Every structure is written in structure tokens, then in C-alpha cells.
Short mmCIF file of C-alpha atoms in Angstrom, two decimals:
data_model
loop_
_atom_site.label_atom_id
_atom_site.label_comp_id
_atom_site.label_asym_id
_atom_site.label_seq_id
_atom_site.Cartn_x
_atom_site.Cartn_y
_atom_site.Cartn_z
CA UNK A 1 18.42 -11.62 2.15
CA UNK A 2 20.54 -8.81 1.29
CA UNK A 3 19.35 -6.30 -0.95
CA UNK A 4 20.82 -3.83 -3.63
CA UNK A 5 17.89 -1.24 -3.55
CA UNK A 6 16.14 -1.87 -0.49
CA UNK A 7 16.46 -1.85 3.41
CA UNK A 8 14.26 -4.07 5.36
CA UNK A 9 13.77 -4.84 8.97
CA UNK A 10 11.82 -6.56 11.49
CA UNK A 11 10.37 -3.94 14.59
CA UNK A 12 8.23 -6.70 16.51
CA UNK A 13 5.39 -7.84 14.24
CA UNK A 14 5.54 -4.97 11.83
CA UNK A 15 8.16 -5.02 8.65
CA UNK A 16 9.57 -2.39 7.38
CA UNK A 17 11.08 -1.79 3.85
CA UNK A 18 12.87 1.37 3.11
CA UNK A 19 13.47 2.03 -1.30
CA UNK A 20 16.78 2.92 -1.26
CA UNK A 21 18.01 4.30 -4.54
CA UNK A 22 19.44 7.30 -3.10
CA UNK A 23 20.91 9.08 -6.06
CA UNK A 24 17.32 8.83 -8.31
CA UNK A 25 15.37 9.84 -5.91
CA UNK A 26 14.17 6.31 -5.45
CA UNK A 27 13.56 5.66 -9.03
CA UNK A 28 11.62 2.50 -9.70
CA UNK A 29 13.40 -0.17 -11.85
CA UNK A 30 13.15 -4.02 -13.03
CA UNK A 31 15.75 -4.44 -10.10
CA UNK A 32 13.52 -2.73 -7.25
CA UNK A 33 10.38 -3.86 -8.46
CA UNK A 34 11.71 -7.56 -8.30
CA UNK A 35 13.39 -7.08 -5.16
CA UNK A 36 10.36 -5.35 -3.88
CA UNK A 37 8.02 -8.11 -4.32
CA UNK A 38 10.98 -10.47 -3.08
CA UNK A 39 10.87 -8.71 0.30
CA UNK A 40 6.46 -8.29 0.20
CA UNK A 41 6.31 -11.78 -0.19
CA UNK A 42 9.12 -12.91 2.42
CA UNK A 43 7.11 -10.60 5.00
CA UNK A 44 3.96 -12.08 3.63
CA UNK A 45 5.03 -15.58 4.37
CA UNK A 46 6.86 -14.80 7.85
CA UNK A 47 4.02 -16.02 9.87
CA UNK A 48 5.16 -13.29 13.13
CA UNK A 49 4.88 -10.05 10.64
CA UNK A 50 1.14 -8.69 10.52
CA UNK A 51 1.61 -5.21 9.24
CA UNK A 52 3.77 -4.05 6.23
CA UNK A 53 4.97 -0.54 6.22
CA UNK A 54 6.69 0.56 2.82
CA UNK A 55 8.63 4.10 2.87
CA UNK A 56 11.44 5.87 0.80
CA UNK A 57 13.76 8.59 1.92
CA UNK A 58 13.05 12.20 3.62
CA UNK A 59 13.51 13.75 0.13
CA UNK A 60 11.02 10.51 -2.39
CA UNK A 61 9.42 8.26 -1.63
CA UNK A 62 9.79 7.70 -5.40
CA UNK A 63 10.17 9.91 -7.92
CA UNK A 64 8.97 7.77 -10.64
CA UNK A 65 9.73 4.93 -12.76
CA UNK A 66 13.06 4.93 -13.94
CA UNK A 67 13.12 6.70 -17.32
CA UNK A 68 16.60 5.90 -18.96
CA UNK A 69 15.45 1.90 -18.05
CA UNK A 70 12.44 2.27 -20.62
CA UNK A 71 13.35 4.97 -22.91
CA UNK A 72 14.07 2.77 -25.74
CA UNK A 73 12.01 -0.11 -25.15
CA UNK A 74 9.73 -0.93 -28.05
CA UNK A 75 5.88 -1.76 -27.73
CA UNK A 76 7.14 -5.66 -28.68
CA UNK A 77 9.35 -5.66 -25.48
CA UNK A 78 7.46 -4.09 -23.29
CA UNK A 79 4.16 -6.58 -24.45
CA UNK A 80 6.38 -9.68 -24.27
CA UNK A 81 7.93 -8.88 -21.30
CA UNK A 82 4.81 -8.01 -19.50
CA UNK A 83 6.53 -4.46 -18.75
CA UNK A 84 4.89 -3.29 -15.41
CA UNK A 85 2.75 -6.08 -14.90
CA UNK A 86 5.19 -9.08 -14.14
CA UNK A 87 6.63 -7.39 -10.90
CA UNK A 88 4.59 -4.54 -10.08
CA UNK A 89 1.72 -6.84 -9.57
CA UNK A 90 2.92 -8.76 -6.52
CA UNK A 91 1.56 -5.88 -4.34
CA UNK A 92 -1.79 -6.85 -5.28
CA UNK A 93 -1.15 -10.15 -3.67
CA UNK A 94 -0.30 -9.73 -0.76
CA UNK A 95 -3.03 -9.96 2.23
CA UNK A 96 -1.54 -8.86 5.04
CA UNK A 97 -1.99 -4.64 5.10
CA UNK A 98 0.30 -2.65 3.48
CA UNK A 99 0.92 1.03 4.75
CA UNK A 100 2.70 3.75 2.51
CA UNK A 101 4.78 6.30 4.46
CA UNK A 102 5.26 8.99 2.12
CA UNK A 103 7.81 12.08 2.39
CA UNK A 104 9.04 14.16 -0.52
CA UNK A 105 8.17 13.57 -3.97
CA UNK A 106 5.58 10.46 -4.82
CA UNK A 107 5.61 10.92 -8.59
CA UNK A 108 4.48 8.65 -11.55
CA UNK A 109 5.18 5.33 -10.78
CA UNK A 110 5.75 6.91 -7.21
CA UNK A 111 2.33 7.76 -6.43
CA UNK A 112 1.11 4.55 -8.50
CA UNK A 113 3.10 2.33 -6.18
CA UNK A 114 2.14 4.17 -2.64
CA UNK A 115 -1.74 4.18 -4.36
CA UNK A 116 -1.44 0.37 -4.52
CA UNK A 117 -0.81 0.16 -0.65
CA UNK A 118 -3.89 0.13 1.98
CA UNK A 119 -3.55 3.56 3.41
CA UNK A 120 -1.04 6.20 2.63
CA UNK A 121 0.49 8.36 5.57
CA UNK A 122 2.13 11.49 4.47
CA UNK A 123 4.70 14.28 5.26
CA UNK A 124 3.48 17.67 4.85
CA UNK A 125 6.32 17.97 2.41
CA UNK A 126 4.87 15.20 0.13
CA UNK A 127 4.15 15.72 -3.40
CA UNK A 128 2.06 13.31 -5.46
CA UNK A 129 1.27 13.29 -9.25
CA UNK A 130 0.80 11.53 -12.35
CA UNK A 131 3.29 14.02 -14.74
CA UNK A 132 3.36 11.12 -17.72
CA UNK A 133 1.63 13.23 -20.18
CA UNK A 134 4.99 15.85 -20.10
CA UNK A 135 6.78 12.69 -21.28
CA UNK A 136 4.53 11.84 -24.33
CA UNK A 137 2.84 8.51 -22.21
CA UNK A 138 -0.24 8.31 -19.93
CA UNK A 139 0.58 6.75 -16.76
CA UNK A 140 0.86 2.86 -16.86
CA UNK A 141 0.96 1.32 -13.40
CA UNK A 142 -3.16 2.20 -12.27
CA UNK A 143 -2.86 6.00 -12.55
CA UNK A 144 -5.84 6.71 -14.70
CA UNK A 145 -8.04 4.10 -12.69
CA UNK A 146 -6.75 4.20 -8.78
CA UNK A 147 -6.35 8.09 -9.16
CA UNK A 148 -10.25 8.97 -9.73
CA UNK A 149 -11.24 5.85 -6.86
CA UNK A 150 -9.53 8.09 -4.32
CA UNK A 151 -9.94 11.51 -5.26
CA UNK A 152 -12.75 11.65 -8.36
CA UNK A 153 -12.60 12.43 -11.80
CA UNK A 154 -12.26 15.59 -12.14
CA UNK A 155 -9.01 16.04 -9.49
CA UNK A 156 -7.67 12.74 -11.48
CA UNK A 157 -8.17 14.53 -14.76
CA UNK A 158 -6.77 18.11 -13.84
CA UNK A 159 -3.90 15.86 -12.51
CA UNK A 160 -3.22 13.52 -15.26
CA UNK A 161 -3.74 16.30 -17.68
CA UNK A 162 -1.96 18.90 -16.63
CA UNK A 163 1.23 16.93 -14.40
CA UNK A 164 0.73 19.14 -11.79
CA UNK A 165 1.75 18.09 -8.25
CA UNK A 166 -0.62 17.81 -5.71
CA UNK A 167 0.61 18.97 -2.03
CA UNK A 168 0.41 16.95 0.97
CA UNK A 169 -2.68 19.18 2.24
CA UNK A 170 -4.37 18.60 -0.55
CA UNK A 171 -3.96 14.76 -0.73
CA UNK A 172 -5.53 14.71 2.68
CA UNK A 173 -8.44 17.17 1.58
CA UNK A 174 -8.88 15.14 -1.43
CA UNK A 175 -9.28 11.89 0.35
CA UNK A 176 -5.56 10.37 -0.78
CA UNK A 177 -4.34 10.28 2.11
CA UNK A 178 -5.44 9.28 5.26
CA UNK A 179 -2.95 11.20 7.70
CA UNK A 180 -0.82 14.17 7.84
CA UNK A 181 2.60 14.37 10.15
CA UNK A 182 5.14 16.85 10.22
CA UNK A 183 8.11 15.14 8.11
CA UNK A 184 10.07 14.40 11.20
CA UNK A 185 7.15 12.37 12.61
CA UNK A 186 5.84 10.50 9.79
CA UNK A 187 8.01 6.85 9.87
CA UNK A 188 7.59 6.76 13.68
CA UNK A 189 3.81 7.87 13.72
CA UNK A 190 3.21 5.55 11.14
CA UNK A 191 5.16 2.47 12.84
CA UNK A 192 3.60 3.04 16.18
CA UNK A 193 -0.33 2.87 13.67
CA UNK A 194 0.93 -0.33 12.10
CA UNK A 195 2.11 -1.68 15.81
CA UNK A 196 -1.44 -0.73 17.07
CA UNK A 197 -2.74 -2.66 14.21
CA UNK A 198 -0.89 -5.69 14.55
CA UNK A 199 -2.17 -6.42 17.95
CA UNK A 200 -5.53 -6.98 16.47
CA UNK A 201 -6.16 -10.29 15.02
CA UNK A 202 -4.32 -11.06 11.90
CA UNK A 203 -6.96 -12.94 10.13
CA UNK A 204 -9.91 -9.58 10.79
CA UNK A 205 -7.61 -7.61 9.67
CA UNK A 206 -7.31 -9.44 6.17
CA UNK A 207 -10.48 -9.84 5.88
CA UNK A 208 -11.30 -6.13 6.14
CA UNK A 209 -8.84 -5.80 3.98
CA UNK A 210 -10.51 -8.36 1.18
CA UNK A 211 -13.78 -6.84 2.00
CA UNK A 212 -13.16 -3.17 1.74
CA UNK A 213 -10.92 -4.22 -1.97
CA UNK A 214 -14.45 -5.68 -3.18
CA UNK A 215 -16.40 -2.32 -2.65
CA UNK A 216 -14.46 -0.94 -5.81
CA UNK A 217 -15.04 -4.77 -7.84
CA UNK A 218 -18.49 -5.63 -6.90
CA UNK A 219 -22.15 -4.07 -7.17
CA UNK A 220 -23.56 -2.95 -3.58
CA UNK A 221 -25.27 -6.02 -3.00
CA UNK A 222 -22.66 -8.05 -3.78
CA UNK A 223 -20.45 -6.49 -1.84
CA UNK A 224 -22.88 -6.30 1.12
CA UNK A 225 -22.94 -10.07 1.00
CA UNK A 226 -19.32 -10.79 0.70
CA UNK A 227 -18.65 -8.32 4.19
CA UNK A 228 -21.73 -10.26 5.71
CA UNK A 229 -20.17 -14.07 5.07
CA UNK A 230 -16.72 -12.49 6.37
CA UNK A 231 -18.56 -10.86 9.39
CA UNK A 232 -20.14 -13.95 9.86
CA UNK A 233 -16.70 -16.12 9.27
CA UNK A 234 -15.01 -14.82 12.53
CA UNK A 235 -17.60 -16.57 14.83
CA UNK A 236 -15.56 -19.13 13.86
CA UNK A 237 -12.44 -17.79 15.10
CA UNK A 238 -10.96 -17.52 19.22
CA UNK A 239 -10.42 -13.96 18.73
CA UNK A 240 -13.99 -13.40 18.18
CA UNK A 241 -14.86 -15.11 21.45
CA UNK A 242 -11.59 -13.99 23.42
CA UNK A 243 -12.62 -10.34 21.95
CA UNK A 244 -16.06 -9.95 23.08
CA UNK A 245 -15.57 -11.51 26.20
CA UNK A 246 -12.94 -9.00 26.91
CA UNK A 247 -15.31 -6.15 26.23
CA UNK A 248 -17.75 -7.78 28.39
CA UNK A 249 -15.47 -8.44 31.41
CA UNK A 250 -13.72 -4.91 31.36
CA UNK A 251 -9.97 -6.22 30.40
CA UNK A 252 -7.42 -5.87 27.24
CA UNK A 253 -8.39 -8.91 24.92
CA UNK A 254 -5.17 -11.53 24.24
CA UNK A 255 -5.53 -12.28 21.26
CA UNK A 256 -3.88 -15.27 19.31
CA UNK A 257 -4.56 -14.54 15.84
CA UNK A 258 -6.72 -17.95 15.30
#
């Protein structure tokens, strides 16, 4: 499918989508968002994709949400409409993992959107923050409740406070992000992680990916036994077996993802 604010491509079993709204800085409207999940859920479904990697341009990754699109919406039109919720959300659903490659400015909805990925990989030019307060809103897309998850309250609350930006170095210290690359490195350090990751077996890797998703839902026991019936799930599986046998025998493992 051809798309009006996206690129996307296939590079072997990774899938790469590019936000590509050049002239605002990647700003997020109705019109991305759908086509967005449109393109999650087409890689979702394509059965040879196993890793999702979702970047922007050298300058945003997004900038924000777009704010002429909702300046004049009313409380009744954004409730009706679901506003956020209806497209946003497909992100959630997806299972296969989902990496953020981040350069330049991750802003508002920005940093909201690259928060709901698995990991986030960053330029050291990135900039993230939650600057909603400067425009009379709190942010509305998981700021105020993904923000303190990764980096506590009190770096969530200077942040959504004040609309400060947060530097790449920072991100990392604060546990944000997972990786730093200069910004000429990032997309192709951060293809070659998802390629290394989708040579493991498609089916662990969504199950870490359910498992480690439960640690911020469920109590520790809870969650202990959820990991423990996945753990004990891929016994069931020929990658287990093909895996461990591998090890055993000194050679690379084949797996089949089954």
C-alpha cells in the first residue's frame, strides 16, 4: 500500500516504517496515526516480518501531535470520537517487538509514541519531552503514566512540569533509552539489533515481550507465575529442542520459529 505520511519497507525479516511529514517535523495527525496502525498491523500479519523498527527523519522523530488538527476541537468531539485512543492504540496490539529509532526532537505525542515501542534507540542529538503544560493541556497519549515507569517520578514530574527537554545522554542515564549512537549510526545500528533479533525464534520473542508488559500490570507473584507458564510453554516448541541441542553440540541453532 502506498502511503501519504509514511515510508515502509521490507530489509529481510525486519520492517521498517519511516514518519514522513517532512515539513512538521513529523507531526502526528488522524492521517498518520491511521496509516500508522495500517502499516503495524500489515507487518504484524506478514507472517516473514519478526521485528518492527519505527523511525522519523535526522531532524524528529516527531515533534508532537499536530496542534492546528486539535486546536478547536471541543471536549464533545474529542470524547465521541475517541480522540487519541481510536488509532493511537493499535501499537498496543501488536506482538511482534517494536523498536523506536529516535533522532532529533521526540516531543509530546513524539516521545508518547516512541515510549509505546519496546526499546527506544537514540541519536545523541535526540530530544525527548512532555512540553503540554506550555500549551494549557497535560499530555494525553501515556505521558503522565509511561514517563515515571521508565525514568521515576520525580524526572517525570520536573519534565511534565516544567516542558523541559531531556537530552539524549540523559535519556540513557535515566533509563529511557536503551542505546546511544552517533546520529549517523543510529537507523543502521538499530536495523542490524532488530536483524540479530529476528533470527531468534519468533514466538520467545513475543512471549518475552507479553511477559516483561505484565511486570508493570501484575503484583510480583503474579507476574512470577505468568513468566514461569511462558518459560514452561516453549518446551513445547522445536526451537526449544533445536536450541539447546545446539548449545550442547557446539553449532549455530536453525531455528524455524515453531
Amino acid at each position: 500500500m502506498t502511503y501519504t505520511t509514511l515510508l515502509t519497507e521490507e530489509q529481510g525479516a525486519v520492517g521498517l516504517i519511516r514518519l514522513n511529514r517532512p515539513a512538521v517535523l513529523n507531526a502526528l495527525n488522524d492521517t498518520l496515526m491511521d496509516e500508522l496502525g495500517h502499516a503495524l498491523t500489515a507487518f504484524e500479519q506478514q507472517a516473514e516480518i519478526r521485528v518492527i523498527v519505527l523511525t522519523g527523519s535526522d531532524k524528529a522523530f516527531a515533534a508532537g501531535a499536530d496542534i492546528a488538527a486539535m486546536r478547536d476541537l471541543s471536549f464533545m468531539q474529542a470524547y465521541q470520537t475517541d480522540f487519541i485512543t481510536r488509532n493511537w492504540e493499535t501499537l498496543k496490539r501488536i506482538r511482534k517487538p517494536v523498536l523506536a529509532a529516535v533522532a532529533g526532537f521526540a516531543l509530546g505525542g513524539g516521545c508518547e509514541l516512541a515510549m509505546m515501542c519496546d526499546v527506544i534507540y537514540a541519536a545523541d542529538n535526540a530530544k525527548f519531552g512532555q512540553p503540554e503544560v506550555k500549551l494549557g493541556v497535560l499530555p494525553g497519549a501515556g505521558g503522565t503514566q509511561r514517563l515515571p515507569r521508565a525514568v521515576g517520578k520525580a524526572k517525570a514530574m520536573d519534565l511534565c512540569f516544567t516542558g523541559r527537554m531531556l537530552t539524549a545522554q540523559e535519556a540513557e542515564q535515566a533509563g529511557l533509552v536503551a542505546r546511544l549512537f552517533p546520529a549517523a549510526e543510529l537507523l543502521p545500528e538499530t536495523l542490524k539489533i532488530a536483524q540479530q533479533m529476528a533470527a531468534y525464534p519468533l514466538q520467545t520473542l513475543m512471549m518475552i515481550k507479553e511477559s516483561i508488559q505484565r511486570a508493570y500490570e501484575l503484583p510480583l507473584q503474579e507476574g512470577l507465575l505468568y513468566e514461569r507458564r511462558l518459560f514452561q510453554a516453549c518446551f513445547a516448541t522445536h526451537d526449544q529442542k533445536e536450541g539447546m541441542s545446539a548449545f550442547l553440540e557446539k553449532r549455530p541453532a536453525q531455528f524455524k520459529h515453531e
